[in-house]
Amino acid sequence: MDKILIHGGHPLSGSIKVSGSKNSSLPILAATLLTREPCVVHGVPDLSDTHYMLQILIHLGAQVERASGTVSVSADNIESVAPYHVVRKMRASICVLGPLLGRCKEATVSLPGGCVIGDRPIDLHLKGFEALGAAVRVEGGNVKVFAPKLTGAVINLRGKFGPTVLGTDNVMMAAVLADGVTVIEGAAQEPEVVDLANFLNKMGARIEGAGTRRIIIEGVAALHGTEHDVIPDRIEAGTFLVAGAICGKGITVKRIQPEHVRSTTEALASCGFPIDIADHAISISPNGEAKALELTTEPYPGFPSDMQAQMCALLSTTDGISVITENIFPQRYMHVAELKRMGAEMQLEGATAVIQGVDRLFGAPVMASDLRASAALVLAGLKADGITEVSRVYHIDRGYERLDEKLSELGAHIERVKET
Ligand code: EPZ
């Protein structure tokens, strides 16, 4: 396993280009199962999660070719069983259920494991499939769905924690080949859901309302192949904006749709970090007079749960008392104990973190636990005095394309070494 060493205090400057969105690529690659014709997807980031998804497609019988960020998939003859050893590495594998049900009218996929950010139920996914006429069985660690035919229905997919992103994706992918019209109420509005809907419509689907709480899908007989460019990764962009605020002379994040990171730029601006927003680029600089912040994570367009850990790192050295409440994954605080090892002063009160800003952080050996917590530790290391050693960086490699190299290009003193 690798670890990353960050020599703190070196100012960042310059610009970086954002990679394609992980959370858009995964469901779009799964959606290629809905047609036997070839699909070409550009801008797929080079991550372990996208590699896992390609392995699943290959295991299901698809032909897959990858040339840098372009992936070609031909799912001519496929089977509908994705076993544990194939899906166990990535929870998002569950988003092959919908296209397999839509295309094959049956599917067997191993249940996703839980993970450190909390329980990851799929009850809303299964509720949607049953509403479309599928029989659902959970046995032996697998979920099996079967439908002689799928019939459009009105489905409310809102759960106690709000909408479900992959649940909306899965039900949309099952409904595109159903008989009749499906209405998803309480749908997730994330840009990645819109990107998937755009991809499906280019394949011949008839989807309206993606990006709103109400998505209408008119089923069609079959879908055809297409070509598509994945949207930029708004969470990678937000992570680099926090890097630009935490230390240095200011950086510019290029190839981003500012609307997709509006809640993050508004939060950073409200602290007092100077932000300049152009058509497809955002510049940010540190501010020694930045103020504390109260923040709550919410479904899009609210402040994203996937940016919560990064903001904890930034606010740990922002003067005053900040309060962050995590409404999406209330246990998503694995980074707090590690940040405290670096001198941060923060206390957890249920799903709320109370952060007392300190003048300095101190480099220390810390352990990555989940994707975004790991990024937060790297960000804190940029600011800390001394050397921060982040172990288990395979968590970072799941969702960030060359994070250490991109930070080096901005002036960070950061190196990747083999864990002895
Ligand atoms: C997607 O996960 C993202 N992953 C997550 O990003 C992101 O944190 C999450 O959406 C929320 O925005 C991908 O897109 C691959 P949810 P997803 O279903 O779809 C509850 C990252 O770091 N829920 O929107 O799995 C659930 O427990 C990852 O890139 C149910 O109760 O999340 C949670 O509390 C981490 N029943 C809330 O809804 C269900 O059937 C939102 O979960 C499904 C979800």
PDB file of C-alpha atoms in Angstrom, residues 16-241:
ATOM      1  CA  ILE A  16      -5.446  22.884 -12.428  1.00  0.00           C
ATOM      2  CA  LYS A  17      -7.907  21.299 -14.849  1.00  0.00           C
ATOM      3  CA  VAL A  18     -10.705  19.240 -13.296  1.00  0.00           C
ATOM      4  CA  SER A  19     -11.101  15.614 -14.402  1.00  0.00           C
ATOM      5  CA  GLY A  20     -14.369  13.987 -15.472  1.00  0.00           C
ATOM      6  CA  SER A  21     -16.887  13.226 -12.739  1.00  0.00           C
ATOM      7  CA  LYS A  22     -16.532   9.880 -10.935  1.00  0.00           C
ATOM      8  CA  ASN A  23     -20.159   9.977  -9.816  1.00  0.00           C
ATOM      9  CA  SER A  24     -21.332  10.646 -13.356  1.00  0.00           C
ATOM     10  CA  SER A  25     -19.045   8.074 -15.004  1.00  0.00           C
ATOM     11  CA  LEU A  26     -20.144   5.146 -12.824  1.00  0.00           C
ATOM     12  CA  PRO A  27     -23.902   5.171 -13.640  1.00  0.00           C
ATOM     13  CA  ILE A  28     -23.225   6.148 -17.281  1.00  0.00           C
ATOM     14  CA  LEU A  29     -20.876   3.171 -17.720  1.00  0.00           C
ATOM     15  CA  ALA A  30     -23.576   0.971 -16.134  1.00  0.00           C
ATOM     16  CA  ALA A  31     -26.152   2.419 -18.566  1.00  0.00           C
ATOM     17  CA  THR A  32     -24.180   1.068 -21.548  1.00  0.00           C
ATOM     18  CA  LEU A  33     -25.659  -2.332 -20.563  1.00  0.00           C
ATOM     19  CA  LEU A  34     -29.043  -1.092 -21.813  1.00  0.00           C
ATOM     20  CA  THR A  35     -28.159  -1.559 -25.495  1.00  0.00           C
ATOM     21  CA  ARG A  36     -26.352  -4.162 -27.564  1.00  0.00           C
ATOM     22  CA  GLU A  37     -24.936  -1.371 -29.728  1.00  0.00           C
ATOM     23  CA  PRO A  38     -21.527   0.183 -28.970  1.00  0.00           C
ATOM     24  CA  CYS A  39     -21.277   3.260 -26.739  1.00  0.00           C
ATOM     25  CA  VAL A  40     -18.290   5.616 -26.415  1.00  0.00           C
ATOM     26  CA  VAL A  41     -17.833   7.650 -23.209  1.00  0.00           C
ATOM     27  CA  HIS A  42     -15.197  10.427 -23.092  1.00  0.00           C
ATOM     28  CA  GLY A  43     -13.710  12.020 -19.983  1.00  0.00           C
ATOM     29  CA  VAL A  44     -13.904   8.929 -17.753  1.00  0.00           C
ATOM     30  CA  PRO A  45     -11.397   9.589 -14.942  1.00  0.00           C
ATOM     31  CA  ASP A  46      -8.581   7.091 -14.348  1.00  0.00           C
ATOM     32  CA  LEU A  47      -9.648   5.867 -10.883  1.00  0.00           C
ATOM     33  CA  SER A  48      -9.880   2.527  -9.136  1.00  0.00           C
ATOM     34  CA  ASP A  49     -13.658   2.963  -8.924  1.00  0.00           C
ATOM     35  CA  THR A  50     -14.014   3.349 -12.691  1.00  0.00           C
ATOM     36  CA  HIS A  51     -11.663   0.377 -13.154  1.00  0.00           C
ATOM     37  CA  TYR A  52     -13.915  -1.681 -10.854  1.00  0.00           C
ATOM     38  CA  MET A  53     -16.972  -0.729 -12.924  1.00  0.00           C
ATOM     39  CA  LEU A  54     -15.240  -1.741 -16.162  1.00  0.00           C
ATOM     40  CA  GLN A  55     -14.323  -5.083 -14.552  1.00  0.00           C
ATOM     41  CA  ILE A  56     -17.976  -5.628 -13.697  1.00  0.00           C
ATOM     42  CA  LEU A  57     -19.057  -4.868 -17.275  1.00  0.00           C
ATOM     43  CA  ILE A  58     -16.425  -7.296 -18.593  1.00  0.00           C
ATOM     44  CA  HIS A  59     -17.556  -9.962 -16.138  1.00  0.00           C
ATOM     45  CA  LEU A  60     -21.128  -9.504 -17.363  1.00  0.00           C
ATOM     46  CA  GLY A  61     -19.924 -10.206 -20.912  1.00  0.00           C
ATOM     47  CA  ALA A  62     -19.435  -6.734 -22.386  1.00  0.00           C
ATOM     48  CA  GLN A  63     -16.459  -5.898 -24.630  1.00  0.00           C
ATOM     49  CA  VAL A  64     -14.617  -2.945 -23.101  1.00  0.00           C
ATOM     50  CA  GLU A  65     -11.769  -0.865 -24.531  1.00  0.00           C
ATOM     51  CA  ARG A  66     -10.127   2.057 -22.745  1.00  0.00           C
ATOM     52  CA  ALA A  67      -7.818   4.620 -24.351  1.00  0.00           C
ATOM     53  CA  SER A  68      -6.839   7.202 -21.720  1.00  0.00           C
ATOM     54  CA  GLY A  69     -10.137   8.907 -20.774  1.00  0.00           C
ATOM     55  CA  THR A  70     -12.220   7.329 -23.552  1.00  0.00           C
ATOM     56  CA  VAL A  71     -14.075   4.087 -22.848  1.00  0.00           C
ATOM     57  CA  SER A  72     -15.849   2.040 -25.533  1.00  0.00           C
ATOM     58  CA  VAL A  73     -18.404  -0.564 -24.418  1.00  0.00           C
ATOM     59  CA  SER A  74     -20.271  -3.133 -26.515  1.00  0.00           C
ATOM     60  CA  ALA A  75     -22.755  -5.035 -24.372  1.00  0.00           C
ATOM     61  CA  ASP A  76     -23.988  -7.279 -27.172  1.00  0.00           C
ATOM     62  CA  ASN A  77     -24.401 -10.549 -25.286  1.00  0.00           C
ATOM     63  CA  ILE A  78     -24.516 -10.139 -21.525  1.00  0.00           C
ATOM     64  CA  GLU A  79     -25.514 -12.164 -18.509  1.00  0.00           C
ATOM     65  CA  SER A  80     -27.327 -10.719 -15.526  1.00  0.00           C
ATOM     66  CA  VAL A  81     -25.389 -11.993 -12.498  1.00  0.00           C
ATOM     67  CA  ALA A  82     -22.758  -9.833 -10.767  1.00  0.00           C
ATOM     68  CA  PRO A  83     -21.262 -11.935  -7.963  1.00  0.00           C
ATOM     69  CA  TYR A  84     -19.738 -10.832  -4.674  1.00  0.00           C
ATOM     70  CA  HIS A  85     -16.069 -11.119  -5.659  1.00  0.00           C
ATOM     71  CA  VAL A  86     -16.735  -8.718  -8.513  1.00  0.00           C
ATOM     72  CA  VAL A  87     -18.921  -6.100  -6.778  1.00  0.00           C
ATOM     73  CA  ARG A  88     -17.542  -6.243  -3.224  1.00  0.00           C
ATOM     74  CA  LYS A  89     -14.918  -3.563  -3.864  1.00  0.00           C
ATOM     75  CA  MET A  90     -17.320  -0.782  -4.675  1.00  0.00           C
ATOM     76  CA  ARG A  91     -20.750   0.018  -3.267  1.00  0.00           C
ATOM     77  CA  ALA A  92     -21.746   1.939  -6.396  1.00  0.00           C
ATOM     78  CA  SER A  93     -21.729  -1.424  -8.231  1.00  0.00           C
ATOM     79  CA  ILE A  94     -25.385  -1.524  -7.200  1.00  0.00           C
ATOM     80  CA  CYS A  95     -26.144   0.794 -10.117  1.00  0.00           C
ATOM     81  CA  VAL A  96     -25.874  -2.128 -12.556  1.00  0.00           C
ATOM     82  CA  LEU A  97     -29.137  -3.499 -11.105  1.00  0.00           C
ATOM     83  CA  GLY A  98     -31.361  -1.035 -12.950  1.00  0.00           C
ATOM     84  CA  PRO A  99     -29.907  -1.490 -16.450  1.00  0.00           C
ATOM     85  CA  LEU A 100     -29.757  -5.297 -16.059  1.00  0.00           C
ATOM     86  CA  LEU A 101     -33.409  -5.330 -14.985  1.00  0.00           C
ATOM     87  CA  GLY A 102     -34.338  -3.022 -17.843  1.00  0.00           C
ATOM     88  CA  ARG A 103     -32.407  -4.989 -20.492  1.00  0.00           C
ATOM     89  CA  CYS A 104     -32.658  -8.601 -19.234  1.00  0.00           C
ATOM     90  CA  LYS A 105     -35.781  -8.333 -17.039  1.00  0.00           C
ATOM     91  CA  GLU A 106     -33.756 -10.032 -14.299  1.00  0.00           C
ATOM     92  CA  ALA A 107     -30.605  -9.407 -12.292  1.00  0.00           C
ATOM     93  CA  THR A 108     -28.652 -10.823  -9.389  1.00  0.00           C
ATOM     94  CA  VAL A 109     -26.169  -8.501  -7.701  1.00  0.00           C
ATOM     95  CA  SER A 110     -24.349  -8.979  -4.444  1.00  0.00           C
ATOM     96  CA  LEU A 111     -25.585  -6.622  -1.740  1.00  0.00           C
ATOM     97  CA  PRO A 112     -23.226  -3.675  -1.221  1.00  0.00           C
ATOM     98  CA  GLY A 113     -21.275  -3.748   2.001  1.00  0.00           C
ATOM     99  CA  GLY A 114     -21.652  -0.932   4.489  1.00  0.00           C
ATOM    100  CA  CYS A 115     -18.818   1.530   4.692  1.00  0.00           C
ATOM    101  CA  VAL A 116     -17.203   3.897   7.108  1.00  0.00           C
ATOM    102  CA  ILE A 117     -19.519   6.790   6.257  1.00  0.00           C
ATOM    103  CA  GLY A 118     -22.464   4.806   7.554  1.00  0.00           C
ATOM    104  CA  ASP A 119     -25.151   2.304   6.650  1.00  0.00           C
ATOM    105  CA  ARG A 120     -25.792   2.211   2.903  1.00  0.00           C
ATOM    106  CA  PRO A 121     -29.321   0.772   2.494  1.00  0.00           C
ATOM    107  CA  ILE A 122     -30.932   0.167  -0.913  1.00  0.00           C
ATOM    108  CA  ASP A 123     -34.565  -0.075   0.226  1.00  0.00           C
ATOM    109  CA  LEU A 124     -35.583   2.851  -1.994  1.00  0.00           C
ATOM    110  CA  HIS A 125     -33.942   1.257  -5.051  1.00  0.00           C
ATOM    111  CA  LEU A 126     -35.913  -1.956  -4.410  1.00  0.00           C
ATOM    112  CA  LYS A 127     -39.143  -0.020  -3.753  1.00  0.00           C
ATOM    113  CA  GLY A 128     -38.756   1.525  -7.208  1.00  0.00           C
ATOM    114  CA  PHE A 129     -38.133  -1.810  -8.917  1.00  0.00           C
ATOM    115  CA  GLU A 130     -41.189  -3.363  -7.216  1.00  0.00           C
ATOM    116  CA  ALA A 131     -43.343  -0.426  -8.311  1.00  0.00           C
ATOM    117  CA  LEU A 132     -42.297  -1.184 -11.899  1.00  0.00           C
ATOM    118  CA  GLY A 133     -43.547  -4.757 -11.460  1.00  0.00           C
ATOM    119  CA  ALA A 134     -40.365  -6.589 -10.439  1.00  0.00           C
ATOM    120  CA  ALA A 135     -40.253  -9.308  -7.812  1.00  0.00           C
ATOM    121  CA  VAL A 136     -37.407  -8.621  -5.360  1.00  0.00           C
ATOM    122  CA  ARG A 137     -35.679 -11.244  -3.227  1.00  0.00           C
ATOM    123  CA  VAL A 138     -32.762 -10.732  -0.869  1.00  0.00           C
ATOM    124  CA  GLU A 139     -31.027 -14.009  -0.073  1.00  0.00           C
ATOM    125  CA  GLY A 140     -27.517 -15.241   0.602  1.00  0.00           C
ATOM    126  CA  GLY A 141     -26.058 -11.748   0.461  1.00  0.00           C
ATOM    127  CA  ASN A 142     -27.494 -11.163  -3.012  1.00  0.00           C
ATOM    128  CA  VAL A 143     -30.387  -9.117  -4.251  1.00  0.00           C
ATOM    129  CA  LYS A 144     -32.358 -10.785  -7.049  1.00  0.00           C
ATOM    130  CA  VAL A 145     -34.868  -8.909  -9.172  1.00  0.00           C
ATOM    131  CA  PHE A 146     -37.111 -10.453 -11.806  1.00  0.00           C
ATOM    132  CA  ALA A 147     -39.953  -9.066 -13.959  1.00  0.00           C
ATOM    133  CA  PRO A 148     -41.764 -10.825 -16.840  1.00  0.00           C
ATOM    134  CA  LYS A 149     -42.342  -7.250 -17.960  1.00  0.00           C
ATOM    135  CA  LEU A 150     -41.832  -3.777 -16.521  1.00  0.00           C
ATOM    136  CA  THR A 151     -44.762  -1.366 -16.418  1.00  0.00           C
ATOM    137  CA  GLY A 152     -44.490   2.394 -15.826  1.00  0.00           C
ATOM    138  CA  ALA A 153     -45.606   3.652 -12.395  1.00  0.00           C
ATOM    139  CA  VAL A 154     -45.641   6.718 -10.138  1.00  0.00           C
ATOM    140  CA  ILE A 155     -42.886   6.246  -7.543  1.00  0.00           C
ATOM    141  CA  ASN A 156     -41.817   8.443  -4.616  1.00  0.00           C
ATOM    142  CA  LEU A 157     -38.126   7.809  -3.963  1.00  0.00           C
ATOM    143  CA  ARG A 158     -37.639  10.201  -1.053  1.00  0.00           C
ATOM    144  CA  GLY A 159     -36.352   8.561   2.124  1.00  0.00           C
ATOM    145  CA  LYS A 160     -35.846   9.847   5.651  1.00  0.00           C
ATOM    146  CA  PHE A 161     -32.491  11.300   4.608  1.00  0.00           C
ATOM    147  CA  GLY A 162     -33.945  12.886   1.488  1.00  0.00           C
ATOM    148  CA  PRO A 163     -33.578  11.783  -2.159  1.00  0.00           C
ATOM    149  CA  THR A 164     -31.301   8.936  -3.246  1.00  0.00           C
ATOM    150  CA  VAL A 165     -28.814   9.655  -6.051  1.00  0.00           C
ATOM    151  CA  LEU A 166     -28.040   6.093  -7.156  1.00  0.00           C
ATOM    152  CA  GLY A 167     -31.610   5.052  -6.365  1.00  0.00           C
ATOM    153  CA  THR A 168     -32.892   7.693  -8.801  1.00  0.00           C
ATOM    154  CA  ASP A 169     -30.312   6.517 -11.352  1.00  0.00           C
ATOM    155  CA  ASN A 170     -31.236   2.844 -10.925  1.00  0.00           C
ATOM    156  CA  VAL A 171     -34.999   3.343 -11.228  1.00  0.00           C
ATOM    157  CA  MET A 172     -34.541   5.667 -14.210  1.00  0.00           C
ATOM    158  CA  MET A 173     -32.413   3.005 -15.973  1.00  0.00           C
ATOM    159  CA  ALA A 174     -35.005   0.295 -15.306  1.00  0.00           C
ATOM    160  CA  ALA A 175     -37.892   2.522 -16.443  1.00  0.00           C
ATOM    161  CA  VAL A 176     -36.494   3.596 -19.827  1.00  0.00           C
ATOM    162  CA  LEU A 177     -37.470   0.208 -21.359  1.00  0.00           C
ATOM    163  CA  ALA A 178     -40.708  -0.283 -19.370  1.00  0.00           C
ATOM    164  CA  ASP A 179     -44.169  -0.227 -20.934  1.00  0.00           C
ATOM    165  CA  GLY A 180     -45.772   3.164 -20.377  1.00  0.00           C
ATOM    166  CA  VAL A 181     -44.833   6.222 -18.354  1.00  0.00           C
ATOM    167  CA  THR A 182     -42.937   6.315 -15.052  1.00  0.00           C
ATOM    168  CA  VAL A 183     -42.951   9.358 -12.778  1.00  0.00           C
ATOM    169  CA  ILE A 184     -40.246   9.568 -10.114  1.00  0.00           C
ATOM    170  CA  GLU A 185     -41.309  11.960  -7.352  1.00  0.00           C
ATOM    171  CA  GLY A 186     -38.723  13.101  -4.801  1.00  0.00           C
ATOM    172  CA  ALA A 187     -35.954  12.479  -7.340  1.00  0.00           C
ATOM    173  CA  ALA A 188     -32.330  13.450  -6.676  1.00  0.00           C
ATOM    174  CA  GLN A 189     -31.377  16.655  -8.540  1.00  0.00           C
ATOM    175  CA  GLU A 190     -27.594  16.193  -8.617  1.00  0.00           C
ATOM    176  CA  PRO A 191     -25.825  17.212 -11.882  1.00  0.00           C
ATOM    177  CA  GLU A 192     -24.680  13.596 -12.198  1.00  0.00           C
ATOM    178  CA  VAL A 193     -28.325  12.469 -12.422  1.00  0.00           C
ATOM    179  CA  VAL A 194     -28.882  15.052 -15.179  1.00  0.00           C
ATOM    180  CA  ASP A 195     -25.750  13.829 -16.996  1.00  0.00           C
ATOM    181  CA  LEU A 196     -27.060  10.243 -16.873  1.00  0.00           C
ATOM    182  CA  ALA A 197     -30.486  11.344 -18.162  1.00  0.00           C
ATOM    183  CA  ASN A 198     -28.797  13.230 -21.014  1.00  0.00           C
ATOM    184  CA  PHE A 199     -26.796  10.093 -21.884  1.00  0.00           C
ATOM    185  CA  LEU A 200     -29.951   7.927 -21.829  1.00  0.00           C
ATOM    186  CA  ASN A 201     -31.826  10.428 -24.026  1.00  0.00           C
ATOM    187  CA  LYS A 202     -28.939  10.333 -26.532  1.00  0.00           C
ATOM    188  CA  MET A 203     -29.467   6.541 -26.541  1.00  0.00           C
ATOM    189  CA  GLY A 204     -33.112   7.113 -27.531  1.00  0.00           C
ATOM    190  CA  ALA A 205     -34.785   7.276 -24.134  1.00  0.00           C
ATOM    191  CA  ARG A 206     -37.543   9.796 -23.452  1.00  0.00           C
ATOM    192  CA  ILE A 207     -36.771  11.452 -20.098  1.00  0.00           C
ATOM    193  CA  GLU A 208     -37.961  14.876 -18.963  1.00  0.00           C
ATOM    194  CA  GLY A 209     -37.468  16.773 -15.713  1.00  0.00           C
ATOM    195  CA  ALA A 210     -33.999  15.493 -14.758  1.00  0.00           C
ATOM    196  CA  GLY A 211     -32.540  18.033 -12.321  1.00  0.00           C
ATOM    197  CA  THR A 212     -35.924  18.640 -10.719  1.00  0.00           C
ATOM    198  CA  ARG A 213     -37.674  16.657  -7.975  1.00  0.00           C
ATOM    199  CA  ARG A 214     -39.998  15.129 -10.620  1.00  0.00           C
ATOM    200  CA  ILE A 215     -38.626  13.033 -13.494  1.00  0.00           C
ATOM    201  CA  ILE A 216     -40.946  11.663 -16.200  1.00  0.00           C
ATOM    202  CA  ILE A 217     -39.797   8.662 -18.250  1.00  0.00           C
ATOM    203  CA  GLU A 218     -41.768   7.434 -21.253  1.00  0.00           C
ATOM    204  CA  GLY A 219     -40.683   3.847 -21.896  1.00  0.00           C
ATOM    205  CA  VAL A 220     -39.385   2.899 -25.363  1.00  0.00           C
ATOM    206  CA  ALA A 221     -38.871  -0.478 -27.048  1.00  0.00           C
ATOM    207  CA  ALA A 222     -35.096  -0.340 -27.349  1.00  0.00           C
ATOM    208  CA  LEU A 223     -32.089   1.979 -26.985  1.00  0.00           C
ATOM    209  CA  HIS A 224     -29.198   2.470 -29.421  1.00  0.00           C
ATOM    210  CA  GLY A 225     -25.514   3.248 -28.976  1.00  0.00           C
ATOM    211  CA  THR A 226     -24.220   6.801 -28.586  1.00  0.00           C
ATOM    212  CA  GLU A 227     -21.187   8.928 -27.712  1.00  0.00           C
ATOM    213  CA  HIS A 228     -20.962  11.214 -24.663  1.00  0.00           C
ATOM    214  CA  ASP A 229     -18.643  13.513 -22.722  1.00  0.00           C
ATOM    215  CA  VAL A 230     -18.888  13.184 -18.934  1.00  0.00           C
ATOM    216  CA  ILE A 231     -19.335  16.441 -16.963  1.00  0.00           C
ATOM    217  CA  PRO A 232     -16.438  17.757 -14.848  1.00  0.00           C
ATOM    218  CA  ASP A 233     -16.134  16.459 -11.293  1.00  0.00           C
ATOM    219  CA  ARG A 234     -17.680  19.095  -9.015  1.00  0.00           C
ATOM    220  CA  ILE A 235     -16.337  17.442  -5.848  1.00  0.00           C
ATOM    221  CA  GLU A 236     -12.764  17.379  -7.165  1.00  0.00           C
ATOM    222  CA  ALA A 237     -13.249  21.043  -8.112  1.00  0.00           C
ATOM    223  CA  GLY A 238     -14.534  21.854  -4.614  1.00  0.00           C
ATOM    224  CA  THR A 239     -11.629  19.985  -3.043  1.00  0.00           C
ATOM    225  CA  PHE A 240      -9.131  22.095  -5.004  1.00  0.00           C
ATOM    226  CA  LEU A 241     -11.019  25.299  -4.131  1.00  0.00           C
TER     227      LEU A 241
END
